């Protein structure tokens, strides 16, 4: 097989199936998002290179091969990384036609993963949330006489108020915005939780404080950038002219770090996800219920949202506060 046995991108099991039409094969190649495929491919290639170095067969692999691999991996990787690698190996075996003989589903691999989780723990230390109060503190640092400051303010306030992932934020087009008397409604075409592309709407109302109002900031940016269609958030050239292309998702993290540092926070503690996480944590601190938070964040599972709520309530429900 080509490409170091990574068959997920173009499965021979599907391509060589004479009973499938070309139209069916073409659609089935798009069953997973490109970002997902890239992540799976990187994980698979690490396993493949390990197998080639030690002389083991990668596809199909024996359960013992996978167990030995993840135990080597666990010497320097977190338990969550190990779990993700197993998912990639499993998905690639399924794509290769080994659905019934998938070595990752056996008890041997599951027991090995459980042992690694018990030893290393599964806690995830993500980037710090940028809270609503933090946005208020750094608001004066947005230079609204400068086109970059106008864009950055609109981007950060929209990212926070809409609880957007950075990939969702940079994919917003002008055509996705509907301004109303109450605020703005933003159509999200694709997201991590909406792999089938059904689309979801996010509503952001006007804020009584215009200095931290995403709707006001958005209108200000659109007017000054003279945007009529296409990407909402765009890069600037060295002459501060708005470019005719989409801002990259990595730029979101750079912008967040920049203003966090200007406000006296540790820039390395923040990233693009700090806006989305900050909304959920701040909402919990303001006694917003779980279901309402999930409506804005569009989480499908309560598990992650509850982590944010627990973090937001660390001080609010602290026994020491009642003692003090």
Coordinates of C-alpha atoms in Angstrom, one line a residue:
X1 CA 0.0 0.0 0.0
X2 CA 1.1 3.6 -0.7
X3 CA 1.8 6.4 1.7
X4 CA 3.2 4.3 4.5
X5 CA 0.0 2.3 4.8
X6 CA -2.1 5.3 5.7
X7 CA -5.3 4.2 4.0
X8 CA -7.8 6.5 5.7
X9 CA -7.4 9.2 3.1
X10 CA -8.0 6.8 0.2
X11 CA -9.1 3.4 1.4
X12 CA -8.3 0.5 -0.9
X13 CA -11.2 -1.3 0.8
X14 CA -13.5 1.3 -0.8
X15 CA -11.5 2.1 -4.0
X16 CA -11.3 -1.6 -5.0
X17 CA -14.9 -2.3 -4.3
X18 CA -16.5 -2.9 -7.7
X19 CA -20.0 -2.8 -6.3
X20 CA -19.6 0.9 -5.4
X21 CA -20.2 3.6 -8.0
X22 CA -17.6 6.4 -8.6
X23 CA -20.1 8.9 -7.1
X24 CA -20.4 6.8 -3.9
X25 CA -16.6 6.5 -3.7
X26 CA -16.1 10.2 -4.1
X27 CA -18.5 11.1 -1.3
X28 CA -17.1 8.4 1.0
X29 CA -13.7 10.0 0.7
X30 CA -15.1 13.0 2.4
X31 CA -16.5 11.1 5.4
X32 CA -14.0 12.8 7.7
X33 CA -12.9 16.4 7.9
X34 CA -9.5 17.3 6.5
X35 CA -8.2 18.5 9.9
X36 CA -9.2 15.1 11.4
X37 CA -7.4 13.3 8.6
X38 CA -4.3 15.3 9.1
X39 CA -4.3 14.5 12.8
X40 CA -4.9 10.8 12.2
X41 CA -2.1 10.7 9.6
X42 CA 0.5 12.3 11.9
X43 CA -0.4 9.8 14.7
X44 CA -0.4 6.9 12.3
X45 CA 3.0 7.8 10.8
X46 CA 4.5 7.8 14.3
X47 CA 3.3 4.3 14.8
X48 CA 4.4 3.2 11.3
X49 CA 7.9 4.6 11.8
X50 CA 8.2 2.8 15.1
X51 CA 7.1 -0.5 13.5
X52 CA 9.5 -0.1 10.6
X53 CA 12.4 0.7 13.0
X54 CA 11.8 -2.5 15.0
X55 CA 10.7 -4.7 12.1
X56 CA 7.1 -5.1 13.0
X57 CA 4.1 -5.1 10.6
X58 CA 2.0 -2.0 11.0
X59 CA -1.1 -3.0 8.9
X60 CA -2.6 -5.2 10.1
X61 CA -0.8 -5.0 13.4
X62 CA -0.8 -7.6 16.2
X63 CA -2.3 -6.5 19.5
X64 CA 1.1 -7.1 21.2
X65 CA 2.8 -4.7 18.7
X66 CA 0.3 -1.9 19.7
X67 CA 0.8 -2.6 23.4
X68 CA 4.6 -2.5 23.1
X69 CA 4.3 0.7 21.0
X70 CA 2.0 2.6 23.5
X71 CA 4.2 1.6 26.4
X72 CA 7.3 3.1 24.7
X73 CA 5.2 6.1 23.8
X74 CA 4.0 6.5 27.4
X75 CA 7.6 7.1 28.6
X76 CA 7.4 10.6 27.2
X77 CA 3.8 11.2 26.4
X78 CA 0.6 12.0 28.3
X79 CA -2.1 9.4 28.7
X80 CA -4.5 11.4 26.4
X81 CA -1.9 11.4 23.7
X82 CA -1.6 7.6 24.0
X83 CA -5.4 7.3 23.8
X84 CA -5.5 9.5 20.7
X85 CA -2.8 7.4 18.9
X86 CA -4.8 4.2 19.5
X87 CA -7.8 5.9 17.9
X88 CA -5.8 6.8 14.8
X89 CA -4.4 3.2 14.6
X90 CA -7.9 1.8 15.0
X91 CA -9.5 4.1 12.4
X92 CA -6.7 3.2 9.9
X93 CA -7.3 -0.5 10.4
X94 CA -11.1 0.0 9.8
X95 CA -10.3 1.9 6.6
X96 CA -8.0 -1.0 5.6
X97 CA -10.8 -3.5 5.8
X98 CA -9.9 -4.9 9.2
X99 CA -13.2 -4.0 10.9
X100 CA -13.8 -7.4 12.4
X101 CA -10.1 -8.1 13.2
X102 CA -9.3 -4.7 14.6
X103 CA -6.4 -5.3 17.1
X104 CA -7.2 -2.1 19.0
X105 CA -10.5 -3.5 20.2
X106 CA -9.1 -6.4 22.0
X107 CA -8.8 -6.7 25.8
X108 CA -5.0 -6.7 25.6
X109 CA -4.8 -3.1 24.2
X110 CA -7.6 -1.8 26.5
X111 CA -5.9 -3.2 29.6
X112 CA -2.6 -1.7 28.5
X113 CA -4.2 1.7 28.1
X114 CA -6.0 1.5 31.4
X115 CA -2.7 0.7 33.1
X116 CA -1.1 3.8 31.5
X117 CA -4.0 6.0 32.5
X118 CA -3.8 4.9 36.1
X119 CA -0.1 5.5 36.2
X120 CA 0.0 8.8 34.5
X121 CA -3.4 10.3 35.1
X122 CA -5.6 11.9 32.5
X123 CA -5.8 15.5 33.6
X124 CA -5.5 18.0 30.8
X125 CA -3.9 21.3 31.5
X126 CA -5.3 23.6 28.8
X127 CA -4.7 27.2 28.2
X128 CA -6.1 29.7 30.7
X129 CA -9.5 31.2 30.1
X130 CA -9.7 34.9 29.2
X131 CA -12.6 35.9 31.5
X132 CA -15.1 38.7 30.9
X133 CA -13.4 40.9 33.5
X134 CA -10.1 40.3 31.7
X135 CA -11.7 41.6 28.4
X136 CA -12.9 44.7 30.3
X137 CA -9.4 45.3 31.7
X138 CA -7.7 45.0 28.3
X139 CA -10.4 46.9 26.3
X140 CA -8.4 50.2 26.7
X141 CA -5.5 48.6 24.9
X142 CA -7.4 48.3 21.6
X143 CA -6.4 51.3 19.5
X144 CA -9.6 52.2 17.8
X145 CA -7.9 54.9 15.7
X146 CA -5.9 52.1 14.0
X147 CA -7.4 49.5 11.6
X148 CA -5.5 46.7 13.3
X149 CA -6.9 47.6 16.7
X150 CA -10.4 47.9 15.3
X151 CA -10.1 44.4 13.8
X152 CA -8.5 42.9 16.9
X153 CA -11.2 44.2 19.1
X154 CA -14.0 42.9 16.9
X155 CA -12.3 39.5 16.6
X156 CA -11.7 39.0 20.3
X157 CA -15.1 40.2 21.5
X158 CA -16.8 38.1 18.8
X159 CA -14.7 35.1 19.7
X160 CA -15.6 35.4 23.4
X161 CA -19.3 36.4 23.1
X162 CA -20.0 33.7 20.4
X163 CA -17.8 31.1 22.2
X164 CA -16.2 30.3 18.9
X165 CA -13.4 27.9 18.3
X166 CA -10.6 29.8 16.5
X167 CA -11.2 27.7 13.3
X168 CA -14.9 28.7 13.3
X169 CA -14.0 32.4 14.0
X170 CA -11.8 32.8 10.9
X171 CA -14.3 30.9 8.6
X172 CA -17.0 33.5 9.2
X173 CA -18.0 35.4 6.0
X174 CA -19.9 38.7 5.7
X175 CA -22.7 36.7 4.2
X176 CA -23.0 34.7 7.5
X177 CA -24.0 37.8 9.5
X178 CA -27.5 39.0 10.1
X179 CA -27.8 42.2 12.1
X180 CA -31.1 42.7 13.9
X181 CA -32.5 45.2 16.5
X182 CA -31.3 42.9 19.2
X183 CA -27.8 42.1 18.0
X184 CA -26.2 39.9 15.4
X185 CA -26.9 36.3 14.3
X186 CA -24.0 34.4 12.9
X187 CA -24.3 31.2 10.8
X188 CA -21.6 28.6 11.5
X189 CA -21.5 26.3 8.5
X190 CA -19.1 23.7 9.8
X191 CA -17.8 23.0 13.3
X192 CA -16.1 20.3 15.3
X193 CA -19.4 19.3 16.8
X194 CA -21.3 19.5 13.5
X195 CA -19.3 17.3 11.1
X196 CA -22.3 16.8 8.8
X197 CA -22.4 20.5 8.1
X198 CA -26.1 21.0 9.1
X199 CA -25.1 24.5 10.3
X200 CA -25.8 26.3 13.6
X201 CA -26.8 29.8 14.5
X202 CA -25.1 31.8 17.2
X203 CA -26.8 34.9 18.6
X204 CA -24.8 37.8 20.2
X205 CA -27.0 40.6 21.7
X206 CA -26.0 44.2 22.2
X207 CA -24.0 44.8 25.4
X208 CA -25.2 47.7 27.6
X209 CA -21.5 48.6 27.8
X210 CA -20.4 49.7 24.3
X211 CA -16.7 49.4 25.1
X212 CA -17.0 45.6 25.3
X213 CA -19.9 45.1 22.8
X214 CA -19.1 42.6 20.1
X215 CA -22.0 43.9 17.8
X216 CA -20.7 47.5 18.0
X217 CA -17.1 46.3 17.4
X218 CA -18.2 44.2 14.4
X219 CA -20.0 47.0 12.7
X220 CA -17.0 49.3 13.4
X221 CA -14.6 46.9 11.8
X222 CA -16.9 46.2 8.7
X223 CA -17.3 49.9 8.1
X224 CA -13.7 50.8 8.4
X225 CA -12.5 47.8 6.4
X226 CA -15.2 48.5 3.8
X227 CA -16.2 44.8 3.6
X228 CA -19.2 43.8 1.5
X229 CA -18.6 40.1 1.0
X230 CA -16.2 37.3 1.6
X231 CA -14.1 36.6 4.8
X232 CA -15.0 38.7 7.8
X233 CA -11.6 38.7 9.6
X234 CA -8.6 39.4 7.3
X235 CA -4.9 40.1 7.6
X236 CA -3.3 43.4 6.9
X237 CA -0.3 44.2 4.8
X238 CA 2.7 46.3 6.0
X239 CA 0.9 49.5 5.0
X240 CA -2.1 48.5 7.2
X241 CA -4.3 47.8 4.1
X242 CA -6.9 45.0 4.4
X243 CA -6.0 41.9 2.4
X244 CA -8.4 40.0 0.2
X245 CA -8.1 36.7 2.0
X246 CA -8.9 35.0 5.3
X247 CA -7.0 35.4 8.6
X248 CA -5.4 32.2 9.7
X249 CA -6.5 30.4 12.8
X250 CA -2.9 30.7 14.2
X251 CA -3.2 34.5 14.0
X252 CA -6.1 34.3 16.5
X253 CA -3.7 32.9 19.1
X254 CA -1.1 35.5 18.3
X255 CA -3.6 38.3 18.7
X256 CA -5.0 36.9 22.0
X257 CA -1.4 36.6 23.4
X258 CA -0.6 40.1 22.3
X259 CA -3.4 41.8 24.2
X260 CA -3.0 39.5 27.3
X261 CA 0.6 40.7 27.6
X262 CA -0.4 44.3 27.2
X263 CA -2.9 43.9 30.0
X264 CA -0.1 42.5 32.3
X265 CA -1.1 38.8 31.9
X266 CA 1.3 36.0 31.1
X267 CA 1.0 35.7 27.3
X268 CA 2.2 32.0 27.3
X269 CA -0.8 31.0 29.4
X270 CA -3.3 32.1 26.7
X271 CA -4.2 31.0 23.2
X272 CA -7.1 31.2 20.7
X273 CA -9.1 28.7 22.8
X274 CA -8.9 31.1 25.8
X275 CA -11.8 33.1 24.3
X276 CA -14.2 30.1 24.1
X277 CA -13.1 28.7 27.4
X278 CA -13.3 32.1 29.0
X279 CA -16.9 32.5 28.0
X280 CA -18.0 29.2 29.5
X281 CA -16.0 29.8 32.7
X282 CA -17.3 33.4 33.1
X283 CA -20.9 32.3 32.4
X284 CA -20.6 29.7 35.2
X285 CA -19.3 32.4 37.5
X286 CA -22.3 34.5 36.7
X287 CA -24.7 31.6 37.6
X288 CA -25.7 30.8 34.0
X289 CA -27.1 27.3 33.9
X290 CA -25.4 24.4 32.1
X291 CA -28.0 24.1 29.4
X292 CA -27.8 27.8 28.5
X293 CA -24.0 27.7 28.3
X294 CA -24.2 24.7 26.0
X295 CA -26.6 26.5 23.8
X296 CA -24.0 29.2 23.1
X297 CA -20.9 26.9 23.1
X298 CA -22.7 24.3 21.0
X299 CA -21.1 21.5 23.0
X300 CA -22.8 18.1 22.4
X301 CA -21.5 16.6 25.6
X302 CA -21.9 17.9 29.1
X303 CA -18.5 16.6 30.2
X304 CA -16.4 19.4 28.9
X305 CA -18.8 22.1 29.9
X306 CA -19.0 20.8 33.4
X307 CA -15.2 21.1 33.7
X308 CA -15.6 24.8 32.8
X309 CA -18.4 25.2 35.3
X310 CA -16.4 23.5 38.1
X311 CA -13.4 25.8 37.4
X312 CA -15.7 28.9 37.4
X313 CA -17.1 27.8 40.7
X314 CA -13.8 27.1 42.5
X315 CA -14.0 30.3 44.5
X316 CA -17.8 30.9 44.4
X317 CA -18.5 27.6 46.2
X318 CA -15.4 27.6 48.3
X319 CA -16.0 26.8 52.0
X320 CA -13.4 29.4 52.9
X321 CA -15.5 32.2 51.5
X322 CA -18.3 31.3 53.9
X323 CA -15.8 31.1 56.8
X324 CA -14.3 34.5 55.9

